[in-house]
Amino acid sequence: MFFRTLAFAAAVGSAVAQRPANMSICDYYTTALLTNNTAANQATLLTLVVNTAVIGNYTQPNVGVSVPGILAPGEVNGIAVNLLPYFDGGFASTNTGGSAGMAVNFLDGGGAAPLMKNMPANDNTSAQYILLTHLYEYFGVLLGCSMQGGAAYPAYAGHASMYSVHKFMDLSYAEVTYFIDQVALSAMSFGVAKDDLTAVGTALTTLFGYRCEPPMTVVPSQGPQLESICIDSTCPLAANATCSSYATAMKPAIANSTLVPNSTTTSGGNASTTSGTSTSTSSMPATISKAAAATVGMSFAAVAGGLAALFL
Ligand code: HEM
Ligand SMILES: *[C@@H]1O[C@H](CO)[C@@H](O)[C@H](O)[C@H]1NC(C)=O
Ligand SMILES: *[C@@H]1O[C@H](CO)[C@@H](O)[C@H](O)[C@H]1NC(C)=O
Ligand SMILES: *[C@@H]1O[C@H](CO)[C@@H](O)[C@H](O)[C@H]1NC(C)=O
Ligand SMILES: *[C@@H]1O[C@H](CO)[C@@H](O)[C@H](O)[C@H]1NC(C)=O
Ligand SMILES: *[C@@H]1O[C@H](CO)[C@@H](O)[C@H](O)[C@H]1NC(C)=O
Ligand SMILES: *[C@@H]1O[C@H](CO)[C@@H](O)[C@H](O)[C@H]1NC(C)=O
Ligand SMILES: *[C@@H]1O[C@H](CO)[C@@H](O)[C@H](O)[C@H]1NC(C)=O
Ligand SMILES: *[C@@H]1O[C@H](CO)[C@@H](O)[C@H](O)[C@H]1NC(C)=O
């Protein structure tokens, strides 16, 4: 299955094939990689791309693009990034509806093992299952999957405002850029063409990578929402910024120090005061993955925004 899939990916990546203007990125690559542009195949494509972005490249063989993954530590423009404590319950950073973040373990459905089997989780009730399926759905909307909306590939059923979902994470420019880089590297590893990678990266940066963005519509049925995910002071300010719509952000408290690198715990146990940059709350210099740093650092050193420098 993977050999065939990735053989196609290699062909797509190297051939002169170009996506027709009237075909979405989702529809085009579903057809290129899985032949039939069905809802089930679109769901499979988004499962492969999201799972690879989260845990790093796991398909064998592959087209030679190494993806460290969102859960792996890395580096952006010389700033160490480690997103894992937001996902494993290390930080009290999840918006569960109250006035402060709560610790939630989103790796409670088997962690990486089911993802490597192209599944969201080992069950269908865990926080992991809900998060992963929502990511498959949301990124399907972003990539224009035309067949989404039925049982084989449900419409997005998660929270509407990406600001609201991520507000207690107080994410920095480096953290959001690292996440977007992993999505782009994942797509690249399946043979997505440069222009399409640039389009995806630009869209993600424009929609989520600025602070104080005015309401914007991502999921048409959900209407305009506050979408800023990058909200700490290192994030560039949006055009037409509406900062009064956004609450003052605070770095999340450490909920379980055994899940958070030492460099973070020693930065005060007072994570909320490290505004400005999140380097101190999320750095773990002793354990940076060299591969991750190399992959991202090579491409993103001194990049002011977006993915242009990686792919152009
Ligand atoms: C930049 C583009 C990003 C997009 C489009 C995005 C999208 C999403 C979506 C759709 C959900 C599910 C919401 C729901 O189930 O209602 C989610 C949840 C989550 N995201 Fe992001 N995200 C992005 C960046 C990040 C970054 C940089 C982090 C850093 C740690 C992050 C951490 C999380 C976590 C921990 C959750 C689970 C929170 C919850 O379910 O309450 N995301 N994201
Ligand atoms: C896209 O445009 C081409 C050429 O104009 C046409 O043959 C094809 O049917 C169109 N496809 C879709 C999905 O509209
Ligand atoms: C695509 O769909 C056609 C018609 O339903 C079917 O005959 C063919 O086997 C399918 N191909 C793949 C690769 O699924
Ligand atoms: C990830 O991709 C790199 C580059 O192709 C490869 O060397 C590595 O073996 C892959 N890792 C896995 C787990 O497939
Ligand atoms: C969830 O899993 C249970 C047990 O594996 C299964 O019986 C049920 O049909 C599943 N529900 C959905 C919606 O997939
Ligand atoms: C900012 O607002 C003005 C006036 O409403 C509008 O014309 C312009 O397109 C907006 N710019 C952006 C980047 O949204
Ligand atoms: C902290 O995380 C560790 C490792 O997952 C776990 O064994 C421990 O029970 C957690 N402690 C608390 C207070 O949640
Ligand atoms: C983290 O700090 C604890 C307590 O000071 C120490 O026992 C542990 O070895 C440290 N871990 C690392 C990876 O430095
Ligand atoms: C901890 O945070 C409080 C409130 O923001 C601040 O007054 C205090 O100086 C901080 N302590 C340290 C050690 O940074």
Coordinates of N, CA and C in Angstrom, one line a residue, residues 105-204:
N105 N -4.2 15.2 28.6 CA -3.4 14.4 27.9 C -4.0 14.0 26.6
F106 N -3.5 14.5 25.4 CA -4.1 14.2 24.1 C -3.4 13.0 23.5
L107 N -2.6 12.3 24.2 CA -1.9 11.1 23.7 C -2.4 9.9 24.5
D108 N -3.7 10.0 24.8 CA -4.3 8.9 25.7 C -5.0 7.8 24.9
G109 N -4.8 7.8 23.6 CA -5.5 6.8 22.8 C -4.5 5.9 22.1
G110 N -3.3 5.7 22.8 CA -2.3 4.8 22.3 C -1.1 5.6 21.8
G111 N -1.1 6.9 21.8 CA 0.1 7.7 21.4 C 0.4 7.4 19.9
A112 N 1.7 7.3 19.6 CA 2.1 7.3 18.2 C 1.8 5.9 17.5
A113 N 1.6 4.9 18.3 CA 1.4 3.5 17.7 C 0.3 3.5 16.7
P114 N -0.9 3.9 17.1 CA -2.0 3.8 16.1 C -1.8 4.8 15.0
L115 N -1.2 5.9 15.2 CA -1.0 6.8 14.1 C -0.1 6.2 13.0
M116 N 0.9 5.4 13.5 CA 1.7 4.7 12.5 C 1.0 3.6 11.7
K117 N -0.2 3.3 12.2 CA -1.1 2.3 11.5 C -2.2 3.1 10.7
N118 N -2.0 4.4 10.5 CA -2.9 5.3 9.8 C -4.3 5.4 10.5
M119 N -4.2 5.3 11.8 CA -5.4 5.5 12.6 C -5.3 6.7 13.5
P120 N -6.4 7.2 14.0 CA -6.3 8.4 14.9 C -6.0 8.0 16.3
A121 N -6.4 6.8 16.7 CA -6.3 6.3 18.1 C -6.6 4.8 18.1
N122 N -6.4 4.2 19.3 CA -6.8 2.8 19.4 C -8.3 2.6 19.7
D123 N -8.9 3.7 20.1 CA -10.3 3.7 20.5 C -11.0 4.8 19.7
N124 N -12.3 5.0 20.1 CA -13.0 6.2 19.5 C -13.6 7.1 20.5
T125 N -13.1 7.1 21.7 CA -13.6 8.1 22.7 C -12.5 8.9 23.3
S126 N -11.3 8.6 23.1 CA -10.2 9.3 23.8 C -10.1 10.8 23.3
A127 N -9.4 11.6 24.1 CA -9.1 12.9 23.7 C -8.2 12.9 22.4
Q128 N -7.3 11.9 22.3 CA -6.5 11.7 21.1 C -7.4 11.5 19.9
Y129 N -8.4 10.6 20.1 CA -9.3 10.3 18.9 C -10.0 11.6 18.5
I130 N -10.5 12.3 19.4 CA -11.3 13.5 19.1 C -10.3 14.6 18.4
L131 N -9.2 14.8 19.0 CA -8.2 15.8 18.4 C -7.8 15.4 17.0
L132 N -7.4 14.1 16.8 CA -6.9 13.7 15.5 C -8.0 13.7 14.4
T133 N -9.2 13.3 14.8 CA -10.3 13.3 13.8 C -10.6 14.7 13.5
H134 N -10.6 15.6 14.5 CA -10.9 17.0 14.2 C -9.8 17.6 13.3
L135 N -8.6 17.2 13.5 CA -7.5 17.7 12.6 C -7.7 17.2 11.2
Y136 N -8.1 16.0 11.0 CA -8.3 15.4 9.6 C -9.4 16.3 9.0
E137 N -10.4 16.6 9.7 CA -11.6 17.3 9.2 C -11.2 18.8 8.9
Y138 N -10.5 19.4 9.8 CA -10.3 20.9 9.7 C -9.3 21.1 8.5
F139 N -8.2 20.3 8.5 CA -7.3 20.5 7.4 C -7.9 20.1 6.0
G140 N -8.9 19.2 6.0 CA -9.6 18.9 4.8 C -10.3 20.1 4.3
V141 N -10.9 20.9 5.2 CA -11.6 22.1 4.8 C -10.5 23.1 4.2
L142 N -9.4 23.2 5.0 CA -8.4 24.2 4.5 C -7.8 23.8 3.1
L143 N -7.8 22.5 2.8 CA -7.2 22.0 1.6 C -8.3 21.8 0.5
G144 N -9.5 22.1 0.8 CA -10.6 22.1 -0.2 C -11.1 20.8 -0.6
C145 N -11.2 19.8 0.3 CA -11.7 18.5 0.0 C -13.2 18.6 -0.4
S146 N -13.4 18.2 -1.7 CA -14.8 18.5 -2.2 C -15.8 17.4 -1.8
M147 N -15.3 16.3 -1.3 CA -16.2 15.2 -1.0 C -16.5 15.1 0.5
Q148 N -16.0 16.0 1.3 CA -16.2 16.0 2.7 C -17.6 16.3 3.1
G149 N -18.1 15.6 4.1 CA -19.5 15.9 4.6 C -20.4 14.7 4.9
G150 N -19.9 13.5 4.6 CA -20.7 12.4 4.8 C -20.0 11.4 5.8
A151 N -20.6 10.2 5.9 CA -20.0 9.3 6.9 C -18.6 8.9 6.6
A152 N -18.2 8.8 5.3 CA -16.8 8.4 5.0 C -15.8 9.4 5.3
Y153 N -16.2 10.7 5.3 CA -15.3 11.8 5.7 C -16.2 12.9 6.2
P154 N -16.4 12.9 7.5 CA -17.3 13.9 8.1 C -16.9 15.4 8.0
A155 N -17.8 16.3 8.0 CA -17.5 17.7 8.1 C -16.9 18.0 9.4
Y156 N -16.2 19.1 9.5 CA -15.5 19.5 10.7 C -16.5 19.7 11.8
A157 N -16.3 19.0 13.0 CA -17.2 19.0 14.1 C -16.6 19.6 15.4
G158 N -15.5 20.3 15.2 CA -14.8 20.8 16.4 C -15.2 22.3 16.7
H159 N -14.5 22.9 17.6 CA -14.7 24.3 18.0 C -14.4 25.2 16.8
A160 N -15.2 26.3 16.7 CA -15.1 27.2 15.6 C -13.9 28.1 15.6
S161 N -13.7 28.7 16.7 CA -12.6 29.7 16.8 C -11.3 29.1 17.2
M162 N -10.3 29.2 16.3 CA -9.0 28.7 16.6 C -8.3 29.5 17.7
Y163 N -8.7 30.8 17.8 CA -8.2 31.5 19.0 C -8.7 30.9 20.3
S164 N -9.9 30.6 20.3 CA -10.5 30.1 21.6 C -9.9 28.7 21.9
V165 N -9.7 27.9 21.0 CA -9.1 26.6 21.2 C -7.6 26.7 21.8
H166 N -6.9 27.6 21.2 CA -5.4 27.7 21.6 C -5.1 28.9 22.5
K167 N -6.1 29.6 23.1 CA -5.8 30.8 23.8 C -5.0 30.6 25.0
F168 N -5.1 29.5 25.7 CA -4.3 29.3 27.0 C -2.9 28.8 26.7
M169 N -2.6 28.5 25.4 CA -1.3 28.0 25.1 C -0.3 29.2 24.9
D170 N -0.8 30.4 24.6 CA 0.0 31.6 24.5 C 1.2 31.3 23.5
L171 N 0.9 30.8 22.3 CA 1.9 30.3 21.5 C 2.7 31.5 20.8
S172 N 4.0 31.2 20.6 CA 4.9 32.2 20.0 C 5.1 32.0 18.5
Y173 N 5.7 32.9 17.9 CA 6.0 32.8 16.5 C 6.8 31.6 16.2
A174 N 7.8 31.3 17.0 CA 8.7 30.1 16.8 C 7.8 28.8 16.9
E175 N 7.0 28.8 17.9 CA 6.1 27.6 18.1 C 5.2 27.4 16.9
V176 N 4.5 28.4 16.5 CA 3.5 28.3 15.4 C 4.2 28.0 14.1
T177 N 5.4 28.6 13.9 CA 6.1 28.4 12.7 C 6.6 26.9 12.6
Y178 N 7.0 26.4 13.8 CA 7.5 25.0 13.8 C 6.3 24.1 13.4
F179 N 5.1 24.3 13.9 CA 3.9 23.5 13.6 C 3.6 23.6 12.1
I180 N 3.6 24.8 11.6 CA 3.3 25.0 10.1 C 4.4 24.3 9.3
D181 N 5.6 24.4 9.7 CA 6.7 23.7 9.0 C 6.5 22.2 8.9
Q182 N 6.0 21.7 10.0 CA 5.8 20.2 10.0 C 4.7 19.8 9.1
V183 N 3.7 20.6 9.0 CA 2.6 20.3 8.1 C 3.1 20.4 6.7
A184 N 3.9 21.4 6.4 CA 4.4 21.6 5.0 C 5.4 20.5 4.7
L185 N 6.3 20.1 5.6 CA 7.2 19.0 5.4 C 6.5 17.7 5.1
S186 N 5.4 17.5 5.9 CA 4.6 16.3 5.7 C 4.1 16.2 4.3
A187 N 3.5 17.3 3.9 CA 2.9 17.4 2.5 C 4.0 17.2 1.5
M188 N 5.2 17.8 1.7 CA 6.3 17.6 0.8 C 6.7 16.2 0.7
S189 N 6.7 15.5 1.8 CA 7.1 14.1 1.9 C 6.2 13.2 1.1
F190 N 5.0 13.7 0.7 CA 4.1 12.9 -0.1 C 4.1 13.4 -1.6
G191 N 5.0 14.3 -1.9 CA 5.2 14.7 -3.2 C 4.4 16.0 -3.6
V192 N 3.9 16.7 -2.7 CA 3.2 17.9 -3.0 C 4.1 18.9 -3.6
A193 N 3.7 19.6 -4.7 CA 4.6 20.5 -5.5 C 4.9 21.8 -4.7
K194 N 6.0 22.4 -5.1 CA 6.4 23.6 -4.5 C 5.3 24.7 -4.4
D195 N 4.7 24.9 -5.5 CA 3.7 26.0 -5.5 C 2.6 25.7 -4.6
D196 N 2.2 24.5 -4.5 CA 1.1 24.1 -3.6 C 1.5 24.1 -2.1
L197 N 2.8 23.8 -1.9 CA 3.3 23.9 -0.5 C 3.3 25.4 -0.1
T198 N 3.7 26.2 -1.0 CA 3.8 27.6 -0.7 C 2.4 28.2 -0.4
A199 N 1.4 27.7 -1.2 CA 0.0 28.1 -1.0 C -0.5 27.7 0.4
V200 N -0.2 26.5 0.7 CA -0.7 26.0 2.0 C 0.0 26.7 3.2
G201 N 1.3 26.9 3.1 CA 2.0 27.6 4.1 C 1.6 29.1 4.3
T202 N 1.4 29.7 3.1 CA 0.9 31.1 3.2 C -0.5 31.2 3.8
A203 N -1.3 30.2 3.4 CA -2.7 30.3 4.0 C -2.7 30.1 5.5
L204 N -1.9 29.1 6.0 CA -1.8 28.8 7.4 C -1.2 30.0 8.2

